[in-house]
XYZ file of C-alpha atoms in Angstrom:
537
model
C 0.233 -0.060 -0.075
C 1.465 3.409 -1.154
C 1.073 6.542 1.177
C 3.037 9.679 0.923
C 1.286 10.859 4.090
C -0.096 9.357 7.261
C -3.353 11.200 7.257
C -7.045 10.409 7.726
C -9.389 10.549 5.356
C -13.178 11.601 6.291
C -14.601 9.265 3.938
C -17.891 11.439 2.948
C -16.451 13.982 0.815
C -16.780 12.344 -2.905
C -13.604 13.056 -5.297
C -14.070 12.268 -8.544
C -10.311 10.935 -10.175
C -8.471 9.347 -12.379
C -7.059 5.838 -12.363
C -6.113 2.768 -13.831
C -3.950 -0.196 -13.823
C -2.598 -3.208 -15.972
C 0.923 -3.711 -17.127
C 3.571 -1.489 -16.635
C 4.349 0.769 -19.905
C 7.498 1.988 -20.744
C 7.353 5.511 -22.862
C 10.221 6.217 -25.194
C 11.962 9.214 -24.057
C 12.403 9.756 -27.758
C 9.625 11.721 -29.890
C 8.626 9.398 -33.034
C 7.823 12.647 -34.590
C 9.679 15.814 -33.309
C 6.991 18.073 -35.214
C 4.221 17.026 -32.889
C 6.018 15.548 -29.899
C 4.513 12.377 -30.084
C 5.845 9.219 -28.406
C 5.204 5.972 -28.772
C 4.325 3.244 -25.635
C 6.684 0.482 -26.183
C 4.921 -3.012 -26.292
C 1.963 -1.522 -27.534
C 0.480 0.537 -30.538
C -0.648 3.503 -27.864
C 0.942 6.795 -28.908
C 1.215 9.695 -26.632
C 1.335 13.395 -26.919
C 2.509 15.885 -24.255
C 0.365 18.700 -23.427
C -3.551 18.565 -22.959
C -5.668 18.785 -19.822
C -7.278 16.378 -17.436
C -10.082 17.169 -15.579
C -11.001 15.770 -12.103
C -14.445 16.200 -10.739
C -14.564 17.049 -6.898
C -17.431 17.651 -4.548
C -16.317 20.514 -2.838
C -13.596 23.550 -2.708
C -10.826 22.399 -0.784
C -10.972 23.301 2.700
C -7.266 25.136 3.322
C -4.521 24.467 0.869
C -1.771 23.653 3.317
C -0.065 20.185 3.680
C -0.248 21.048 7.663
C -3.920 20.732 7.861
C -5.445 18.402 4.679
C -8.064 16.137 6.261
C -10.341 15.200 3.330
C -9.880 13.446 0.119
C -10.253 16.739 -1.983
C -7.966 18.711 -0.328
C -5.506 16.040 0.363
C -5.748 15.321 -3.508
C -5.241 18.557 -4.680
C -2.022 19.179 -1.753
C -0.609 16.105 -3.730
C -0.408 17.799 -6.921
C 0.812 21.215 -5.192
C 3.482 19.792 -2.854
C 5.786 16.651 -2.875
C 7.091 14.765 0.452
C 10.445 13.618 1.599
C 9.784 10.371 0.371
C 7.300 7.487 0.075
C 7.307 3.916 1.963
C 5.622 1.388 -0.055
C 5.955 -1.610 2.365
C 9.776 -2.396 2.336
C 10.522 -0.043 -0.547
C 11.352 3.737 -0.178
C 10.975 6.041 -3.106
C 12.674 9.244 -2.633
C 11.083 12.647 -4.028
C 12.448 15.783 -2.165
C 15.131 14.053 -0.214
C 17.980 12.223 -1.728
C 18.777 9.489 1.125
C 17.733 9.105 4.728
C 20.166 7.296 7.433
C 19.241 6.108 10.931
C 21.711 5.644 13.662
C 22.630 2.387 15.026
C 20.764 3.580 18.368
C 17.971 4.296 16.252
C 17.588 7.976 17.735
C 19.418 10.004 14.878
C 17.816 10.442 11.544
C 19.518 12.307 8.872
C 18.020 13.573 5.454
C 19.999 14.910 3.027
C 18.002 16.771 0.601
C 18.160 16.636 -3.291
C 20.116 19.504 -4.727
C 18.625 21.925 -7.477
C 14.918 21.240 -6.109
C 12.952 24.643 -6.968
C 9.984 25.891 -5.089
C 7.281 27.237 -7.888
C 8.393 30.560 -7.658
C 11.955 29.795 -8.284
C 13.682 29.875 -5.133
C 15.505 26.457 -4.257
C 14.758 24.042 -1.505
C 17.151 24.001 1.528
C 17.600 22.376 4.905
C 16.326 25.822 6.089
C 13.101 25.053 4.571
C 13.110 21.261 6.441
C 14.374 23.061 9.604
C 11.363 25.629 9.295
C 8.922 22.944 8.660
C 9.733 21.044 11.473
C 9.808 23.965 13.733
C 6.156 24.743 13.156
C 5.224 20.856 13.224
C 6.157 20.938 17.081
C 4.822 24.431 17.388
C 1.466 23.542 19.039
C 0.526 26.978 18.438
C 0.107 26.415 14.698
C -2.154 23.523 15.411
C -0.893 20.864 12.499
C -2.667 17.688 12.350
C 0.448 15.617 12.757
C 1.683 17.597 15.745
C 1.204 14.232 18.035
C 3.558 12.218 15.772
C 6.620 14.437 16.706
C 5.900 14.417 20.462
C 7.606 11.504 21.594
C 7.775 10.384 25.424
C 5.953 13.490 26.244
C 8.852 15.349 24.768
C 9.401 16.975 21.181
C 12.126 15.910 18.316
C 14.755 18.349 18.072
C 17.046 19.023 14.888
C 19.850 20.674 13.529
C 21.357 22.294 10.305
C 24.349 19.987 9.141
C 24.791 21.819 5.887
C 22.779 23.753 3.196
C 20.838 20.209 1.960
C 21.433 17.895 5.392
C 19.503 18.132 8.704
C 19.910 15.980 11.544
C 16.801 14.830 13.424
C 16.868 13.653 17.216
C 14.491 11.617 18.916
C 13.769 11.898 22.814
C 13.389 8.334 22.516
C 13.378 5.395 20.429
C 9.999 5.251 17.883
C 9.554 2.410 16.109
C 7.173 4.151 13.290
C 8.952 7.297 12.977
C 10.100 6.659 9.790
C 6.653 6.619 8.365
C 5.974 10.225 10.214
C 9.100 11.192 8.655
C 7.916 9.735 5.078
C 5.193 12.329 5.577
C 6.653 15.210 6.322
C 5.789 17.923 3.275
C 8.099 20.492 3.266
C 6.760 24.413 3.317
C 8.517 27.073 2.238
C 10.309 29.036 4.814
C 10.244 32.490 2.455
C 6.923 31.896 2.066
C 5.698 31.789 5.569
C 8.293 33.147 7.957
C 6.654 35.784 9.942
C 3.063 34.373 9.808
C 1.363 33.775 13.150
C -1.553 31.641 12.227
C -0.906 29.491 9.084
C -4.695 28.507 9.212
C -5.436 31.839 8.385
C -2.629 32.929 6.446
C -3.512 34.277 2.641
C -0.434 32.572 1.515
C -2.878 29.484 1.142
C -4.489 30.765 -1.500
C -2.023 30.525 -3.796
C 0.135 28.056 -2.340
C 3.821 27.522 -3.306
C 4.739 24.205 -3.561
C 7.370 21.633 -5.200
C 5.038 19.392 -6.661
C 4.563 18.893 -10.495
C 1.740 21.206 -10.522
C 1.251 25.061 -9.322
C -1.481 27.076 -8.781
C -2.802 28.908 -11.794
C -6.691 29.862 -10.874
C -9.195 29.389 -8.139
C -12.720 30.249 -8.824
C -14.440 29.227 -5.515
C -17.137 27.116 -5.760
C -16.095 26.302 -9.580
C -13.122 25.098 -9.946
C -9.437 24.815 -9.506
C -6.831 24.896 -12.306
C -2.920 23.698 -12.052
C -0.763 24.178 -14.613
C 2.595 22.427 -15.447
C 5.641 23.131 -13.730
C 8.183 22.686 -15.870
C 11.016 22.981 -13.361
C 9.814 19.889 -11.488
C 12.721 17.787 -9.823
C 11.274 14.465 -11.147
C 11.336 15.866 -14.700
C 8.858 18.095 -16.554
C 5.195 16.684 -16.680
C 3.192 15.658 -19.812
C 0.162 17.395 -19.128
C -0.544 21.254 -19.613
C -2.927 21.407 -16.662
C -4.798 19.702 -14.119
C -8.121 21.034 -13.254
C -10.212 20.258 -10.454
C -13.937 21.012 -11.425
C -16.832 21.341 -8.550
C -19.780 19.041 -9.217
C -21.422 18.596 -6.293
C -24.324 16.434 -7.570
C -23.376 12.848 -8.194
C -25.988 12.527 -11.201
C -24.614 15.852 -12.842
C -20.690 14.305 -12.290
C -21.950 10.855 -13.998
C -23.656 12.999 -16.886
C -20.196 15.151 -17.063
C -18.012 12.258 -17.277
C -19.737 10.282 -20.015
C -19.884 13.221 -22.004
C -16.303 13.625 -21.815
C -16.068 16.724 -19.736
C -14.763 15.040 -16.667
C -11.697 12.503 -17.651
C -12.496 9.874 -14.578
C -14.384 9.588 -11.554
C -15.117 7.406 -8.845
C -18.454 5.067 -9.578
C -20.478 3.260 -7.284
C -21.395 -0.741 -7.810
C -24.000 -0.071 -10.040
C -21.978 1.946 -12.169
C -18.966 -0.349 -12.195
C -21.053 -2.892 -13.839
C -22.229 -0.424 -16.323
C -19.214 0.770 -17.169
C -17.360 -2.657 -17.606
C -19.188 -3.524 -20.217
C -18.197 -0.300 -22.172
C -15.382 -0.081 -24.729
C -15.280 3.891 -23.957
C -14.140 3.652 -20.246
C -11.989 0.959 -18.278
C -13.076 0.318 -14.737
C -10.947 -0.921 -11.779
C -11.447 -1.707 -8.435
C -8.643 -1.869 -5.663
C -8.531 -2.012 -1.843
C -7.524 1.323 -0.217
C -7.060 0.016 3.005
C -10.355 1.885 3.553
C -12.759 1.508 6.866
C -16.420 2.529 6.999
C -17.753 2.896 10.126
C -20.696 4.492 12.318
C -19.387 6.582 15.526
C -21.248 7.350 18.917
C -20.884 10.891 19.847
C -20.360 10.709 23.539
C -22.286 14.110 24.467
C -25.387 12.542 23.754
C -26.119 11.260 27.938
C -27.817 8.209 26.467
C -24.687 6.883 24.325
C -22.482 7.773 27.273
C -23.927 4.363 28.601
C -21.602 1.776 27.343
C -24.546 -0.792 27.632
C -26.476 1.374 25.172
C -23.773 1.464 22.415
C -23.200 -2.174 22.917
C -26.944 -2.795 22.416
C -26.989 -0.870 19.283
C -24.117 -2.704 17.842
C -26.295 -6.148 18.721
C -29.157 -5.061 16.970
C -27.457 -4.359 13.495
C -26.662 -7.307 11.360
C -23.483 -6.114 9.199
C -23.871 -8.290 6.326
C -27.284 -6.989 5.356
C -26.053 -3.648 5.855
C -23.013 -4.015 3.571
C -25.343 -6.215 0.916
C -28.109 -3.248 1.114
C -25.343 -0.659 0.327
C -23.291 -2.394 -1.920
C -25.185 -5.364 -3.364
C -22.994 -8.001 -2.569
C -19.563 -8.819 -0.257
C -17.368 -8.566 -3.281
C -17.108 -4.890 -3.259
C -16.749 -4.530 0.595
C -15.507 -7.240 3.305
C -17.223 -7.038 6.809
C -15.033 -5.381 9.589
C -14.584 -6.460 12.941
C -12.100 -3.926 14.281
C -11.082 -0.350 13.990
C -7.957 -1.505 12.157
C -7.670 -2.311 8.566
C -6.497 -5.763 7.792
C -3.022 -3.867 5.975
C -2.351 -2.311 9.355
C 0.225 -4.118 11.475
C -0.951 -6.086 14.240
C -4.384 -6.168 12.795
C -6.643 -8.964 14.637
C -9.933 -10.082 14.613
C -9.557 -11.655 18.258
C -12.084 -8.957 19.265
C -15.839 -9.247 20.227
C -17.690 -8.945 16.765
C -20.891 -8.373 18.101
C -22.878 -10.856 15.868
C -26.631 -9.730 15.204
C -28.681 -10.380 18.542
C -31.609 -9.011 18.781
C -32.696 -10.318 22.590
C -28.861 -9.634 24.004
C -29.741 -6.298 22.388
C -32.887 -5.859 24.737
C -31.438 -7.007 27.601
C -28.720 -4.531 27.547
C -31.242 -1.790 26.952
C -33.189 -2.901 29.937
C -30.066 -3.255 31.853
C -29.435 -0.113 30.933
C -32.495 1.725 32.653
C -32.778 3.629 29.341
C -35.986 3.976 28.015
C -37.566 6.153 25.095
C -34.302 6.632 23.245
C -34.308 8.969 20.414
C -31.139 9.391 18.298
C -30.282 11.320 14.707
C -27.990 9.878 12.205
C -25.940 12.169 10.526
C -24.480 11.392 6.779
C -23.567 13.187 3.321
C -26.505 13.179 1.279
C -25.042 12.196 -1.886
C -23.801 9.190 -0.829
C -26.058 6.440 -1.961
C -24.432 3.992 0.074
C -24.825 5.753 3.326
C -28.532 6.692 2.427
C -28.853 2.952 2.084
C -26.952 1.913 5.298
C -28.913 4.456 7.057
C -32.174 3.477 6.252
C -31.511 -0.722 7.294
C -29.863 0.663 10.561
C -33.091 2.871 11.037
C -35.450 -0.052 10.450
C -33.245 -2.438 12.975
C -32.737 -0.194 15.996
C -36.828 0.113 15.699
C -36.931 -3.495 16.486
C -35.062 -3.165 19.953
C -37.206 0.501 20.734
C -34.875 3.105 19.560
C -36.168 5.608 17.419
C -33.722 6.879 14.658
C -34.163 9.865 12.579
C -32.365 10.252 9.400
C -30.000 13.622 8.912
C -28.833 13.939 5.361
C -26.548 16.904 4.810
C -24.534 18.502 1.897
C -20.681 18.042 2.546
C -19.949 21.438 3.548
C -22.520 21.473 6.473
C -21.825 17.748 7.458
C -17.932 18.855 7.892
C -18.826 22.015 9.773
C -20.836 20.019 12.038
C -18.750 17.160 12.461
C -15.400 18.967 14.114
C -17.706 21.026 16.025
C -17.136 19.473 19.476
C -20.253 20.686 21.033
C -22.334 19.636 18.296
C -25.648 17.844 19.267
C -27.308 17.826 15.721
C -26.677 14.516 15.351
C -25.653 11.732 17.639
C -24.378 8.712 15.327
C -22.402 9.434 12.066
C -20.895 7.888 9.054
C -17.591 8.012 8.401
C -14.100 6.549 7.019
C -10.705 6.698 6.971
C -7.567 5.562 6.121
C -4.333 5.401 8.426
C -1.432 3.474 6.702
C 0.334 0.784 8.009
C 1.473 1.609 11.294
C -1.042 1.399 14.206
C 0.835 4.487 16.060
C -1.299 6.721 13.595
C -4.747 5.722 15.066
C -3.740 7.346 18.228
C -4.800 10.488 16.515
C -8.776 9.284 16.475
C -8.790 7.108 20.092
C -6.671 9.470 22.248
C -7.910 12.494 24.333
C -7.380 15.695 22.592
C -6.615 13.623 19.196
C -7.070 15.897 16.320
C -9.509 13.202 14.818
C -11.270 12.197 18.151
C -14.631 14.043 17.322
C -16.610 11.664 19.341
C -15.017 12.825 22.899
C -13.790 9.383 23.597
C -11.670 9.492 26.928
C -9.648 6.696 28.428
C -6.339 7.349 30.501
C -5.213 3.854 30.803
C -5.632 2.947 27.104
C -3.831 6.794 26.447
C -0.905 5.366 28.372
C -0.935 2.256 25.705
C -0.776 4.540 22.698
C 2.241 6.229 24.207
C 3.703 2.930 24.806
C 3.297 1.430 21.659
C 5.807 3.427 19.371
C 8.212 3.023 21.879
C 8.233 -0.791 22.632
C 10.745 -2.336 20.291
C 10.093 -6.267 21.055
C 8.067 -7.434 17.865
C 5.836 -9.692 20.329
C 5.246 -7.194 23.147
C 4.248 -4.366 20.581
C 2.009 -6.750 18.786
C 0.218 -7.753 22.275
C -0.063 -3.909 23.014
C -1.667 -3.427 19.927
C -3.922 -6.277 20.108
C -5.462 -5.339 23.358
C -6.064 -1.592 22.657
C -8.563 -3.105 19.343
C -10.121 -5.138 21.887
C -10.783 -2.747 24.667
C -11.904 -0.204 21.961
C -14.034 -2.834 20.456
C -15.562 -3.344 24.052
C -16.117 0.289 24.970
C -17.951 0.438 21.353
C -17.511 3.977 20.614
C -17.175 2.745 17.176
C -19.024 0.242 14.936
C -16.788 -0.705 12.128
C -19.029 -1.749 8.623
C -16.399 -2.626 5.932
C -13.677 -2.373 4.137
C -14.685 -1.118 0.954
C -12.984 -1.505 -2.337
C -12.329 1.600 -4.665
C -14.398 1.791 -7.642
C -13.007 3.602 -10.391
C -13.879 4.668 -14.480
C -11.329 6.177 -16.540
C -11.454 7.416 -19.990
C -10.146 5.767 -22.771
C -7.716 8.428 -23.554
C -6.120 8.597 -20.180
C -2.539 7.280 -20.116
C 0.384 6.551 -17.764
C -1.674 5.514 -14.591
C 0.621 2.640 -13.805
C 3.584 4.813 -14.362
C 1.929 7.201 -11.813
C 1.468 4.753 -9.600
C -2.035 4.000 -7.499
C -1.970 5.256 -4.234
C -4.646 5.643 -1.373
C -6.409 8.832 -1.084
C -4.773 10.445 -3.794
C -5.044 7.808 -6.326
C -1.786 8.820 -7.836
C 1.380 9.018 -6.345
C 3.078 10.975 -9.303
C 0.743 13.319 -11.292
C 3.738 14.303 -13.538
C 3.382 10.633 -15.456
C -0.106 11.107 -16.296
C -0.651 11.831 -20.329
C -3.090 12.240 -22.711
C -3.213 9.100 -25.457
C -3.128 10.165 -28.989
């Protein structure tokens, strides 16, 4: 699984993207026709031509174009085109972007990052060690409230760092942290000469015209309509093929579907019915792959009834997981039942937890033991998600069987996310959501620890917080595995989150899109390197 950043994905934002797979294509570096710049893809009859435009459909404007703060799929995807990370970890493989190499000391406390020479920011300035130092300083500055802040606080102490030369930075850990290499891979430098002196990055006007090191740079942002990026000719990984990448706002999924079929949008996420429809078309290609995502229903703990664990457990027993999945996805082929809060791609994932198999009588007994009566709850979800709408209706019926009245609250994306992250919001008590957290279990602490940036349900467990602190510092693999398995068991016993499924990402692509395999498929962003995408002649 490929990750540039360890970041939470909040599923409900629908992003229309391009993707593809198949045998790797080798692109000739010599043009077949120097007059029009056409190349030939070896091993096929495909011809490509540098230039052209790809249009991505997005459900809404990005929230804030700054790599410290991206939390939704739209924002992270656009950030991915504008900013590059130090490197990418793909299983045991490391692919370097802004870093030339990274070395680790024998005691695992010192990480030395050597930056590539000659990397340019979009405004022509050089990337230097000063930019990386500045980025690290701001990541550990609590006032900046960066999403990844907790990942740089180890054993209660922040990391330290020092400049070795103009391209080299030494990072010193206060204690050994097993997952720190993954944290470091997720660092996306920001330009010191742009942000120096800005007191609050979240309010900075510099985010309206971001300056990054990625393959495309900002050209135009028409709020509510589109974001236009243009090719960055000095991109360190080679000049991109496409002239422009456009992110067009299409809030309505039906309108997005029409735009895709008319060729106004190049590629898009699709649902199960669309997948089967396009599968039989010669004009499109479809792909399904596992993003390492978990879809779930969360319990807001500011509701007096849901503060009682027995009520939460009763709701879990009242639900039939397979019925919910089949109702939303038509079959288990497109979504695998989930029984824990980690995904199967994550280290130390286990299903040795309470699975809350469907049991109506036990659910009623638990409600009786809780002493709660006449429970009325509200379920919030994104109105344009067909899967969530189907899930909501099934859950509503199942809870009715045990005497719980459930009101459904479909919301447009903007309103949903505004309410989701308001700590005191009481408009809904249950909520559908989703995330992709990567291979390292330590990243999940951002969701389940007190004060965690994604702990929007308000969960607090002092004993478990200590386990989350201990996890990254435990170097004995057997002990570390036991620790994270115990965490999963306790979270499932607490039932603050009802796991539903691990869905496949289903994608449809226009027939004239190439370079997908070279760009490498990636969760959340779909493409690791947009510079490799091209239009087929």
